[in-house]
Amino acid sequence: MPHATGSVIRRAGRALRTSLFTQVLIALVLGVLVGRLWPQAGPSLQPLGDGFVRLIKAMIAPLVFCVVVAGITKAGDLRAFGRIGVKALIWFEAATSLALVVGLLAANVFAPGAGMHVDPASLDKGAVDAKTGGGQLPSAAQFVLESLPNSAVGAFAENSLLQVLVLACLVGAALLHLGQKKVPQLLPLIEQAQDVVFTIVGYVMKLAPLAVFGATAHLVGEYGLRAMATYGKLIAVCYGVALAFLVLLGLALKAVTGLSLWKFVRYTREELLLALGTGSSETVMPRMMQKLRAAGCRDDAVGLVLPTGYSFNLDGASIYLSIGTLFIAQAVGVDLSLGQQITVVLVLMLTSKGMAGVPGSAFLALSATASALGVIPAAAVALLLGVDRIMDSMRVATNLLGNCVAVFAVSRWEGALDRVTAKKVLNGEEAAVPVTGTSTTGTSATGTSATGTSATGTSATGTSTTVAPAPEAAATGGPQSLEPGTAPARAADA
């Protein structure tokens, strides 16, 4: 018996030392306890989470640039990259429209704001202005214009993902035009820079438990259980609808690719828990990019679809905005007609696309929707101030999984998904490429890197892990040999 007890203790100790999921889960529980018992300590712990988010964000722009440039160059076909972009936008629009409609239907059925009888005159419109900093959402023309960089350095300095994507597409196109003979050293240099960025991310991820602890303690200390008591029905409806929407996404993923969303959740449980704990999906973008590539998605598809989805595919935010609009109307006693609710969907389809990176963007979108309807007092938007932060977990999880499903779906649509490898990785039959400090490139016969064909990867601890390539990858030189009858990408044979 003592031997069995000692074995359990050793296993628990090993899990605590090596499992990020275990570390983050413990940090989450400790954060809740500290925030509940010592709420005054919450604000002093918040910098732990904010500092971690800043460090990760510093790596996102160079990572996206390197992945997209390498993906375009290796695919060898700029038209294919363009098709991926168009298909991604079609998927994003369909997914966000579905999220808006499902949210409106649920708000009509469950009426989370009914019976509140709030007097709009008693609400403080200035509180919303303070939350948004007096800003506003960009118009469609302004949004497109701001997506174009006016400085190559500025795009990276401001961490503007869309501007970095535009730059990466231009550089990738230029490299394709010049060819390997004219710039033989540039692509290997970009791939080496990518490996350096992934290694830095591995170092920063060691701080993830501290970030989750600080962010959770601050959230619980600031809001406690008061918001749950006041907005319990609204919170339940939003989270319930998000869960139902993820079920629909899972069915769509199964129909399009034959893959299981639940298995993907299990595969990325560490990243999902970290995103929930910090309230930011950006903190896990680098690791998600690695895991999607390891699961059979081609580099160019991952490099374009995932970062673009952070601006265009905000499924969780769409659910929150549609339910929030009807909640506000019901709370102040305004009955919206069918035509007005259709207007809500159309307005939110536009305003939700410009939300990323704008402070208080949800309140700006809600204010714009209220103004378009003309029957909801602008001050009524302040009703959601007390619950907005609690909705972060729902928005983060739904946005993140929605973007990952989009990567799989668009990859399958374009023939850029190795389903055999994907199923093996999600089933745990094949070891995934290490996700911290990993070299995701391998050396081909000509000395250039062929993505995804590396047989060894270096983990954050500096040990080497051997990964057996899928049979299809071994036959063609990389996972770019995808669907039956699909020619492998030229990069795999480079």
Tab-separated table of C-alpha atoms in Angstrom, residues 11-484:
chain	number	residue	atom	x	y	z
A	11	ARG	CA	2.815	10.592	-10.951
A	12	ALA	CA	1.099	13.681	-9.548
A	13	GLY	CA	4.450	15.407	-9.123
A	14	ARG	CA	5.475	14.505	-12.663
A	15	ALA	CA	2.182	15.872	-14.041
A	16	LEU	CA	2.666	19.096	-12.078
A	17	ARG	CA	6.177	19.517	-13.471
A	18	THR	CA	5.524	18.570	-17.102
A	19	SER	CA	1.824	19.157	-17.887
A	20	LEU	CA	0.889	22.724	-18.776
A	21	PHE	CA	-2.776	21.748	-18.543
A	22	THR	CA	-2.335	20.644	-14.907
A	23	GLN	CA	-0.360	23.771	-14.027
A	24	VAL	CA	-2.915	26.112	-15.595
A	25	LEU	CA	-5.836	24.254	-13.997
A	26	ILE	CA	-4.277	24.564	-10.528
A	27	ALA	CA	-3.514	28.241	-11.167
A	28	LEU	CA	-7.136	28.775	-12.202
A	29	VAL	CA	-8.455	27.224	-8.964
A	30	LEU	CA	-5.985	29.198	-6.836
A	31	GLY	CA	-6.969	32.395	-8.640
A	32	VAL	CA	-10.637	31.813	-7.863
A	33	LEU	CA	-9.850	31.163	-4.180
A	34	VAL	CA	-7.632	34.237	-3.807
A	35	GLY	CA	-10.126	36.468	-5.608
A	36	ARG	CA	-12.964	35.187	-3.438
A	37	LEU	CA	-11.157	35.321	-0.082
A	38	TRP	CA	-9.036	38.438	-0.669
A	39	PRO	CA	-10.826	40.485	-3.368
A	40	GLN	CA	-8.749	43.565	-2.573
A	41	ALA	CA	-5.672	41.701	-3.835
A	42	GLY	CA	-7.148	41.290	-7.324
A	43	PRO	CA	-5.964	44.593	-8.871
A	44	SER	CA	-2.396	44.044	-7.667
A	45	LEU	CA	-2.312	40.608	-9.374
A	46	GLN	CA	-3.712	41.768	-12.706
A	47	PRO	CA	-0.256	42.777	-14.101
A	48	LEU	CA	0.691	39.067	-14.086
A	49	GLY	CA	-1.894	38.379	-16.768
A	50	ASP	CA	-1.373	41.637	-18.651
A	51	GLY	CA	2.392	41.159	-18.811
A	52	PHE	CA	2.045	37.652	-20.216
A	53	VAL	CA	-0.379	38.832	-22.907
A	54	ARG	CA	2.045	41.595	-23.916
A	55	LEU	CA	4.934	39.140	-24.286
A	56	ILE	CA	2.903	36.773	-26.456
A	57	LYS	CA	1.537	39.607	-28.608
A	58	ALA	CA	5.096	40.742	-29.278
A	59	MET	CA	5.716	37.429	-31.070
A	60	ILE	CA	2.493	37.220	-33.105
A	61	ALA	CA	3.320	39.680	-35.920
A	62	PRO	CA	6.762	38.207	-36.800
A	63	LEU	CA	5.353	34.692	-36.521
A	64	VAL	CA	2.434	35.378	-38.863
A	65	PHE	CA	4.794	37.069	-41.342
A	66	CYS	CA	7.221	34.138	-41.391
A	67	VAL	CA	4.521	31.455	-41.656
A	68	VAL	CA	2.646	33.213	-44.476
A	69	VAL	CA	5.777	34.020	-46.516
A	70	ALA	CA	7.096	30.474	-46.148
A	71	GLY	CA	3.658	29.018	-46.917
A	72	ILE	CA	3.226	31.020	-50.137
A	73	THR	CA	6.758	30.285	-51.335
A	74	LYS	CA	6.550	26.565	-50.679
A	75	ALA	CA	3.082	26.158	-52.165
A	76	GLY	CA	4.519	27.710	-55.312
A	77	ASP	CA	1.131	28.964	-56.475
A	78	LEU	CA	-0.092	32.463	-55.618
A	79	ARG	CA	-3.478	31.717	-57.179
A	80	ALA	CA	-3.991	28.882	-54.706
A	81	PHE	CA	-3.240	31.296	-51.884
A	82	GLY	CA	-5.821	33.708	-53.288
A	83	ARG	CA	-8.408	30.929	-53.487
A	84	ILE	CA	-7.760	30.094	-49.832
A	85	GLY	CA	-8.392	33.727	-48.908
A	86	VAL	CA	-11.668	33.922	-50.811
A	87	LYS	CA	-12.908	30.611	-49.426
A	88	ALA	CA	-11.965	31.697	-45.918
A	89	LEU	CA	-14.003	34.905	-46.237
A	90	ILE	CA	-17.011	32.924	-47.506
A	91	TRP	CA	-16.750	30.562	-44.536
A	92	PHE	CA	-16.336	33.459	-42.087
A	93	GLU	CA	-19.407	35.256	-43.370
A	94	ALA	CA	-21.532	32.105	-43.247
A	95	ALA	CA	-20.366	31.230	-39.709
A	96	THR	CA	-20.852	34.711	-38.214
A	97	SER	CA	-24.268	35.078	-39.879
A	98	LEU	CA	-25.321	31.736	-38.394
A	99	ALA	CA	-24.061	32.840	-34.976
A	100	LEU	CA	-26.087	36.068	-35.186
A	101	VAL	CA	-29.278	34.269	-36.223
A	102	VAL	CA	-28.915	31.562	-33.554
A	103	GLY	CA	-28.337	34.250	-30.921
A	104	LEU	CA	-31.450	36.192	-31.961
A	105	LEU	CA	-33.607	33.063	-31.967
A	106	ALA	CA	-32.446	32.144	-28.461
A	107	ALA	CA	-33.030	35.683	-27.148
A	108	ASN	CA	-36.593	35.596	-28.511
A	109	VAL	CA	-37.290	32.187	-26.994
A	110	PHE	CA	-35.721	32.709	-23.551
A	111	ALA	CA	-36.161	36.518	-23.229
A	112	PRO	CA	-33.279	37.127	-20.779
A	113	GLY	CA	-34.202	40.805	-20.265
A	114	ALA	CA	-37.959	40.387	-19.839
A	115	GLY	CA	-39.453	41.702	-16.605
A	116	MET	CA	-36.525	43.963	-15.640
A	117	HIS	CA	-38.490	47.195	-16.322
A	118	VAL	CA	-35.392	49.383	-16.388
A	119	ASP	CA	-35.860	53.162	-16.652
A	120	PRO	CA	-33.345	54.386	-19.276
A	121	ALA	CA	-33.194	57.763	-17.542
A	122	SER	CA	-31.594	56.083	-14.529
A	123	LEU	CA	-28.655	54.776	-16.572
A	124	ASP	CA	-25.352	56.599	-16.964
A	125	LYS	CA	-24.457	57.083	-20.642
A	126	GLY	CA	-21.081	58.458	-19.560
A	127	ALA	CA	-20.102	55.016	-18.243
A	128	VAL	CA	-20.260	53.623	-21.782
A	129	ASP	CA	-18.169	56.518	-23.107
A	130	ALA	CA	-15.587	55.840	-20.399
A	131	LYS	CA	-15.485	52.155	-21.378
A	132	THR	CA	-14.981	52.916	-25.089
A	133	GLY	CA	-12.656	55.876	-24.587
A	134	GLY	CA	-14.864	57.951	-26.881
A	135	GLY	CA	-13.814	55.833	-29.856
A	136	GLN	CA	-15.877	54.511	-32.724
A	137	LEU	CA	-15.886	51.561	-35.074
A	138	PRO	CA	-14.299	52.171	-38.494
A	139	SER	CA	-16.482	52.468	-41.572
A	140	ALA	CA	-16.131	49.833	-44.306
A	141	ALA	CA	-13.862	52.094	-46.384
A	142	GLN	CA	-11.786	53.059	-43.344
A	143	PHE	CA	-11.468	49.405	-42.316
A	144	VAL	CA	-10.101	48.448	-45.744
A	145	LEU	CA	-7.774	51.455	-45.806
A	146	GLU	CA	-6.411	50.702	-42.325
A	147	SER	CA	-5.684	47.145	-43.426
A	148	LEU	CA	-3.057	48.535	-45.813
A	149	PRO	CA	0.270	49.406	-44.198
A	150	ASN	CA	1.721	52.896	-44.629
A	151	SER	CA	4.969	51.715	-43.062
A	152	ALA	CA	6.560	48.283	-43.081
A	153	VAL	CA	7.959	48.889	-39.612
A	154	GLY	CA	4.710	50.441	-38.367
A	155	ALA	CA	2.694	47.325	-39.179
A	156	PHE	CA	4.890	45.310	-36.823
A	157	ALA	CA	5.201	48.063	-34.215
A	158	GLU	CA	1.420	48.476	-33.979
A	159	ASN	CA	0.904	44.699	-34.085
A	160	SER	CA	-1.683	45.106	-36.855
A	161	LEU	CA	-2.272	41.558	-38.083
A	162	LEU	CA	-4.090	42.524	-41.277
A	163	GLN	CA	-1.304	44.910	-42.272
A	164	VAL	CA	1.305	42.243	-41.506
A	165	LEU	CA	-0.663	39.781	-43.644
A	166	VAL	CA	-0.674	42.213	-46.570
A	167	LEU	CA	3.086	42.686	-46.246
A	168	ALA	CA	3.629	38.930	-46.000
A	169	CYS	CA	1.570	38.321	-49.160
A	170	LEU	CA	3.611	40.913	-51.062
A	171	VAL	CA	6.923	39.454	-49.885
A	172	GLY	CA	5.780	35.893	-50.652
A	173	ALA	CA	4.647	36.934	-54.143
A	174	ALA	CA	7.980	38.672	-54.754
A	175	LEU	CA	9.925	35.584	-53.676
A	176	LEU	CA	7.847	33.426	-56.037
A	177	HIS	CA	8.521	35.833	-58.903
A	178	LEU	CA	12.276	36.018	-58.262
A	179	GLY	CA	12.681	32.305	-57.669
A	180	GLN	CA	15.221	30.364	-55.628
A	181	LYS	CA	18.096	31.130	-57.984
A	182	LYS	CA	17.979	34.882	-57.426
A	183	VAL	CA	17.320	34.833	-53.666
A	184	PRO	CA	18.586	31.424	-52.513
A	185	GLN	CA	19.250	32.447	-48.903
A	186	LEU	CA	16.116	34.434	-48.091
A	187	LEU	CA	13.614	31.603	-47.560
A	188	PRO	CA	15.917	29.571	-45.268
A	189	LEU	CA	16.543	32.787	-43.299
A	190	ILE	CA	12.798	33.358	-42.848
A	191	GLU	CA	12.317	29.746	-41.731
A	192	GLN	CA	15.142	30.057	-39.227
A	193	ALA	CA	13.579	33.264	-37.883
A	194	GLN	CA	10.312	31.339	-37.535
A	195	ASP	CA	12.061	28.673	-35.454
A	196	VAL	CA	13.534	31.379	-33.219
A	197	VAL	CA	10.081	32.898	-32.653
A	198	PHE	CA	8.577	29.522	-31.752
A	199	THR	CA	11.417	28.924	-29.284
A	200	ILE	CA	10.787	32.305	-27.619
A	201	VAL	CA	7.088	31.448	-27.387
A	202	GLY	CA	8.104	28.229	-25.634
A	203	TYR	CA	10.016	30.233	-23.042
A	204	VAL	CA	7.132	32.661	-22.484
A	205	MET	CA	4.603	29.815	-22.143
A	206	LYS	CA	6.350	28.721	-18.968
A	207	LEU	CA	4.805	31.835	-17.373
A	208	ALA	CA	1.260	30.839	-18.393
A	209	PRO	CA	0.196	29.533	-14.933
A	210	LEU	CA	1.175	32.846	-13.311
A	211	ALA	CA	-0.797	34.743	-15.956
A	212	VAL	CA	-3.922	32.638	-15.411
A	213	PHE	CA	-3.615	33.015	-11.628
A	214	GLY	CA	-3.361	36.809	-11.813
A	215	ALA	CA	-6.117	37.277	-14.398
A	216	THR	CA	-8.546	34.962	-12.557
A	217	ALA	CA	-7.894	36.509	-9.145
A	218	HIS	CA	-8.557	39.962	-10.603
A	219	LEU	CA	-11.776	38.878	-12.347
A	220	VAL	CA	-13.250	37.125	-9.303
A	221	GLY	CA	-12.085	39.858	-6.913
A	222	GLU	CA	-13.631	42.630	-9.004
A	223	TYR	CA	-16.956	41.026	-9.899
A	224	GLY	CA	-17.442	38.227	-7.359
A	225	LEU	CA	-20.858	36.613	-7.516
A	226	ARG	CA	-22.826	39.855	-7.785
A	227	ALA	CA	-23.049	39.766	-11.577
A	228	MET	CA	-24.161	36.137	-11.472
A	229	ALA	CA	-27.110	37.068	-9.285
A	230	THR	CA	-28.163	40.066	-11.400
A	231	TYR	CA	-27.499	38.729	-14.877
A	232	GLY	CA	-27.814	34.994	-14.255
A	233	LYS	CA	-30.367	34.373	-17.003
A	234	LEU	CA	-28.437	36.393	-19.594
A	235	ILE	CA	-25.195	34.580	-18.753
A	236	ALA	CA	-26.918	31.184	-18.942
A	237	VAL	CA	-28.491	31.990	-22.323
A	238	CYS	CA	-25.214	33.268	-23.830
A	239	TYR	CA	-23.171	30.291	-22.665
A	240	GLY	CA	-25.927	27.847	-23.638
A	241	VAL	CA	-26.188	29.305	-27.141
A	242	ALA	CA	-22.392	29.234	-27.496
A	243	LEU	CA	-22.401	25.553	-26.585
A	244	ALA	CA	-25.189	24.834	-29.089
A	245	PHE	CA	-23.288	26.768	-31.765
A	246	LEU	CA	-20.148	24.735	-31.095
A	247	VAL	CA	-22.213	21.564	-31.536
A	248	LEU	CA	-23.310	22.891	-34.937
A	249	LEU	CA	-19.682	23.674	-35.779
A	250	GLY	CA	-18.735	20.151	-34.738
A	251	LEU	CA	-21.354	18.697	-37.070
A	252	ALA	CA	-20.118	20.930	-39.900
A	253	LEU	CA	-16.521	19.883	-39.251
A	254	LYS	CA	-17.520	16.214	-39.276
A	255	ALA	CA	-19.473	16.625	-42.513
A	256	VAL	CA	-16.743	18.573	-44.322
A	257	THR	CA	-13.581	16.852	-43.077
A	258	GLY	CA	-14.659	13.719	-41.194
A	259	LEU	CA	-12.841	15.002	-38.080
A	260	SER	CA	-14.195	15.250	-34.535
A	261	LEU	CA	-14.364	18.646	-32.823
A	262	TRP	CA	-14.348	16.927	-29.426
A	263	LYS	CA	-11.080	15.179	-30.249
A	264	PHE	CA	-9.640	18.506	-31.367
A	265	VAL	CA	-10.704	20.065	-28.056
A	266	ARG	CA	-8.940	17.250	-26.233
A	267	TYR	CA	-5.883	17.730	-28.470
A	268	THR	CA	-5.728	21.479	-27.694
A	269	ARG	CA	-6.998	21.407	-24.093
A	270	GLU	CA	-3.910	23.220	-22.767
A	271	GLU	CA	-4.331	26.093	-25.206
A	272	LEU	CA	-8.083	26.373	-24.602
A	273	LEU	CA	-7.654	26.456	-20.831
A	274	LEU	CA	-4.941	29.093	-21.139
A	275	ALA	CA	-7.121	31.239	-23.409
A	276	LEU	CA	-10.022	30.959	-20.957
A	277	GLY	CA	-7.803	31.781	-18.004
A	278	THR	CA	-6.275	34.893	-19.558
A	279	GLY	CA	-9.429	35.997	-21.384
A	280	SER	CA	-7.492	36.351	-24.655
A	281	SER	CA	-7.337	34.053	-27.672
A	282	GLU	CA	-4.251	35.869	-28.964
A	283	THR	CA	-2.145	34.313	-26.205
A	284	VAL	CA	-2.473	30.889	-27.842
A	285	MET	CA	-2.301	31.817	-31.531
A	286	PRO	CA	1.333	30.681	-31.951
A	287	ARG	CA	0.687	27.280	-30.345
A	288	MET	CA	-2.559	26.828	-32.267
A	289	MET	CA	-0.727	27.487	-35.519
A	290	GLN	CA	1.799	24.797	-34.654
A	291	LYS	CA	-0.835	22.277	-33.639
A	292	LEU	CA	-2.952	22.853	-36.739
A	293	ARG	CA	0.112	22.333	-38.942
A	294	ALA	CA	0.992	19.193	-37.006
A	295	ALA	CA	-2.592	17.975	-37.551
A	296	GLY	CA	-2.224	17.965	-41.334
A	297	CYS	CA	-3.174	21.511	-42.377
A	298	ARG	CA	-0.851	23.049	-44.958
A	299	ASP	CA	1.289	26.013	-43.926
A	300	ASP	CA	-0.255	28.562	-46.287
A	301	ALA	CA	-3.797	27.700	-45.166
A	302	VAL	CA	-2.916	27.978	-41.468
A	303	GLY	CA	-0.900	31.159	-41.974
A	304	LEU	CA	-3.709	32.952	-43.798
A	305	VAL	CA	-6.970	31.612	-42.342
A	306	LEU	CA	-6.192	31.638	-38.610
A	307	PRO	CA	-4.861	35.230	-38.281
A	308	THR	CA	-7.540	36.574	-40.652
A	309	GLY	CA	-10.204	34.886	-38.561
A	310	TYR	CA	-9.174	36.992	-35.574
A	311	SER	CA	-10.622	40.005	-37.423
A	312	PHE	CA	-13.356	38.493	-39.587
A	313	ASN	CA	-14.631	35.392	-37.777
A	314	LEU	CA	-15.790	36.504	-34.324
A	315	ASP	CA	-18.485	33.884	-33.759
A	316	GLY	CA	-18.576	34.276	-29.970
A	317	ALA	CA	-18.786	38.059	-30.204
A	318	SER	CA	-21.610	37.738	-32.755
A	319	ILE	CA	-23.614	35.557	-30.381
A	320	TYR	CA	-23.070	38.011	-27.532
A	321	LEU	CA	-24.001	41.057	-29.635
A	322	SER	CA	-27.239	39.588	-30.974
A	323	ILE	CA	-28.405	38.362	-27.572
A	324	GLY	CA	-27.192	41.567	-25.904
A	325	THR	CA	-29.184	43.757	-28.301
A	326	LEU	CA	-32.434	41.940	-27.572
A	327	PHE	CA	-31.614	41.815	-23.842
A	328	ILE	CA	-31.300	45.606	-23.771
A	329	ALA	CA	-34.542	46.072	-25.714
A	330	GLN	CA	-36.434	43.675	-23.441
A	331	ALA	CA	-35.001	45.276	-20.281
A	332	VAL	CA	-36.276	48.756	-21.230
A	333	GLY	CA	-39.622	47.429	-22.507
A	334	VAL	CA	-39.060	47.811	-26.271
A	335	ASP	CA	-40.609	45.104	-28.453
A	336	LEU	CA	-38.621	44.714	-31.670
A	337	SER	CA	-40.519	43.692	-34.787
A	338	LEU	CA	-39.268	41.062	-37.245
A	339	GLY	CA	-38.106	43.788	-39.616
A	340	GLN	CA	-36.169	45.507	-36.844
A	341	GLN	CA	-34.525	42.233	-35.851
A	342	ILE	CA	-33.462	41.676	-39.466
A	343	THR	CA	-31.939	45.156	-39.309
A	344	VAL	CA	-30.056	44.057	-36.169
A	345	VAL	CA	-28.549	41.119	-38.086
A	346	LEU	CA	-27.547	43.284	-41.062
A	347	VAL	CA	-25.986	46.005	-38.907
A	348	LEU	CA	-24.082	43.526	-36.748
A	349	MET	CA	-22.828	41.665	-39.835
A	350	LEU	CA	-21.012	44.878	-40.738
A	351	THR	CA	-19.984	46.245	-37.338
A	352	SER	CA	-18.655	42.912	-36.044
A	353	LYS	CA	-15.990	42.873	-38.792
A	354	GLY	CA	-14.247	45.975	-37.477
A	355	MET	CA	-14.223	45.064	-33.789
A	356	ALA	CA	-10.789	43.478	-33.411
A	357	GLY	CA	-8.322	45.667	-31.538
A	358	VAL	CA	-10.820	48.478	-30.812
A	359	PRO	CA	-11.223	49.280	-27.074
A	360	GLY	CA	-14.780	48.617	-25.876
A	361	SER	CA	-15.702	47.390	-29.357
A	362	ALA	CA	-18.714	45.393	-28.146
A	363	PHE	CA	-20.294	48.542	-26.691
A	364	LEU	CA	-19.521	50.510	-29.832
A	365	ALA	CA	-21.216	47.841	-31.939
A	366	LEU	CA	-24.221	47.758	-29.592
A	367	SER	CA	-24.453	51.568	-29.626
A	368	ALA	CA	-24.306	51.584	-33.440
A	369	THR	CA	-27.069	48.973	-33.568
A	370	ALA	CA	-29.245	50.937	-31.126
A	371	SER	CA	-28.770	54.087	-33.208
A	372	ALA	CA	-29.689	52.248	-36.424
A	373	LEU	CA	-32.915	50.957	-34.875
A	374	GLY	CA	-33.856	54.331	-33.390
A	375	VAL	CA	-36.096	52.829	-30.695
A	376	ILE	CA	-33.554	51.716	-28.059
A	377	PRO	CA	-32.132	54.500	-25.840
A	378	ALA	CA	-28.363	54.781	-26.262
A	379	ALA	CA	-27.904	54.851	-22.478
A	380	ALA	CA	-29.447	51.355	-22.220
A	381	VAL	CA	-26.178	49.878	-23.517
A	382	ALA	CA	-24.768	50.610	-20.035
A	383	LEU	CA	-26.839	47.671	-18.735
A	384	LEU	CA	-24.161	45.290	-20.014
A	385	LEU	CA	-21.213	46.981	-18.317
A	386	GLY	CA	-21.478	44.754	-15.272
A	387	VAL	CA	-21.484	41.490	-17.184
A	388	ASP	CA	-19.221	42.147	-20.167
A	389	ARG	CA	-16.025	40.791	-18.581
A	390	ILE	CA	-17.771	37.574	-17.508
A	391	MET	CA	-18.737	36.976	-21.135
A	392	ASP	CA	-15.064	36.941	-22.165
A	393	SER	CA	-14.700	33.203	-21.568
A	394	MET	CA	-17.647	32.435	-23.824
A	395	ARG	CA	-16.425	34.771	-26.558
A	396	VAL	CA	-12.820	33.567	-26.384
A	397	ALA	CA	-13.634	29.849	-26.537
A	398	THR	CA	-16.191	30.224	-29.330
A	399	ASN	CA	-14.033	32.583	-31.406
A	400	LEU	CA	-10.977	30.349	-31.040
A	401	LEU	CA	-12.691	27.063	-31.883
A	402	GLY	CA	-14.599	28.741	-34.706
A	403	ASN	CA	-11.332	29.890	-36.278
A	404	CYS	CA	-9.725	26.465	-35.910
A	405	VAL	CA	-12.732	24.786	-37.535
A	406	ALA	CA	-12.442	27.328	-40.336
A	407	VAL	CA	-8.793	26.338	-40.902
A	408	PHE	CA	-9.733	22.654	-41.208
A	409	ALA	CA	-12.756	23.361	-43.424
A	410	VAL	CA	-10.980	25.738	-45.810
A	411	SER	CA	-7.957	23.415	-45.970
A	412	ARG	CA	-10.234	20.520	-46.928
A	413	TRP	CA	-12.055	22.700	-49.445
A	414	GLU	CA	-8.748	23.684	-51.088
A	415	GLY	CA	-7.251	20.183	-50.917
A	416	ALA	CA	-4.690	21.373	-48.388
A	417	LEU	CA	-5.559	18.948	-45.587
A	418	ASP	CA	-3.872	15.605	-44.951
A	419	ARG	CA	-6.832	13.822	-43.383
A	420	VAL	CA	-4.883	10.661	-42.623
A	421	THR	CA	-2.378	12.586	-40.524
A	422	ALA	CA	-5.158	14.681	-38.952
A	423	LYS	CA	-7.080	11.608	-37.788
A	424	LYS	CA	-3.969	9.939	-36.426
A	425	VAL	CA	-2.922	13.030	-34.480
A	426	LEU	CA	-6.417	13.725	-33.084
A	427	ASN	CA	-6.820	10.062	-32.136
A	428	GLY	CA	-3.460	10.110	-30.370
A	429	GLU	CA	-2.112	7.387	-32.664
A	430	GLU	CA	0.701	9.596	-33.907
A	431	ALA	CA	2.739	11.937	-31.744
A	432	ALA	CA	2.119	15.562	-32.597
A	433	VAL	CA	5.035	17.826	-33.349
A	434	PRO	CA	6.249	19.382	-30.076
A	435	VAL	CA	4.590	22.751	-29.639
A	436	THR	CA	7.165	24.720	-27.691
A	437	GLY	CA	10.454	25.644	-29.202
A	438	THR	CA	9.836	23.247	-32.052
A	439	SER	CA	11.544	23.165	-35.398
A	440	THR	CA	8.708	22.673	-37.825
A	441	THR	CA	10.823	22.507	-40.914
A	442	GLY	CA	12.934	19.781	-42.377
A	443	THR	CA	15.795	19.828	-44.862
A	444	SER	CA	15.140	18.577	-48.332
A	445	ALA	CA	17.595	17.185	-50.830
A	446	THR	CA	18.367	20.615	-52.236
A	447	GLY	CA	19.102	22.140	-48.885
A	448	THR	CA	15.889	24.132	-48.622
A	449	SER	CA	13.279	23.398	-46.028
A	450	ALA	CA	10.193	21.390	-46.785
A	451	THR	CA	7.524	22.197	-44.273
A	452	GLY	CA	6.237	19.537	-41.999
A	453	THR	CA	8.790	16.909	-42.993
A	454	SER	CA	11.116	17.277	-40.067
A	455	ALA	CA	11.654	13.983	-38.354
A	456	THR	CA	12.927	15.561	-35.197
A	457	GLY	CA	11.839	18.525	-33.159
A	458	THR	CA	13.405	20.162	-30.162
A	459	SER	CA	11.167	20.693	-27.184
A	460	ALA	CA	11.381	23.562	-24.727
A	461	THR	CA	13.492	21.436	-22.469
A	462	GLY	CA	16.050	20.897	-25.207
A	463	THR	CA	15.373	17.200	-25.751
A	464	SER	CA	14.863	15.688	-29.181
A	465	THR	CA	11.582	14.011	-30.033
A	466	THR	CA	11.306	11.726	-33.028
A	467	VAL	CA	8.114	12.032	-35.035
A	468	ALA	CA	7.324	9.432	-37.670
A	469	PRO	CA	5.838	11.046	-40.769
A	470	ALA	CA	2.570	9.769	-42.145
A	471	PRO	CA	2.887	7.251	-44.979
A	472	GLU	CA	1.639	9.831	-47.460
A	473	ALA	CA	4.180	12.356	-46.234
A	474	ALA	CA	6.997	9.840	-46.517
A	475	ALA	CA	6.014	9.049	-50.069
A	476	THR	CA	5.884	12.628	-51.297
A	477	GLY	CA	8.370	14.411	-49.089
A	478	GLY	CA	5.840	16.161	-46.813
A	479	PRO	CA	2.212	16.412	-45.737
A	480	GLN	CA	1.412	18.373	-48.848
A	481	SER	CA	0.311	15.126	-50.541
A	482	LEU	CA	-3.230	15.510	-49.375
A	483	GLU	CA	-6.442	14.265	-50.881
A	484	PRO	CA	-6.520	11.283	-53.231
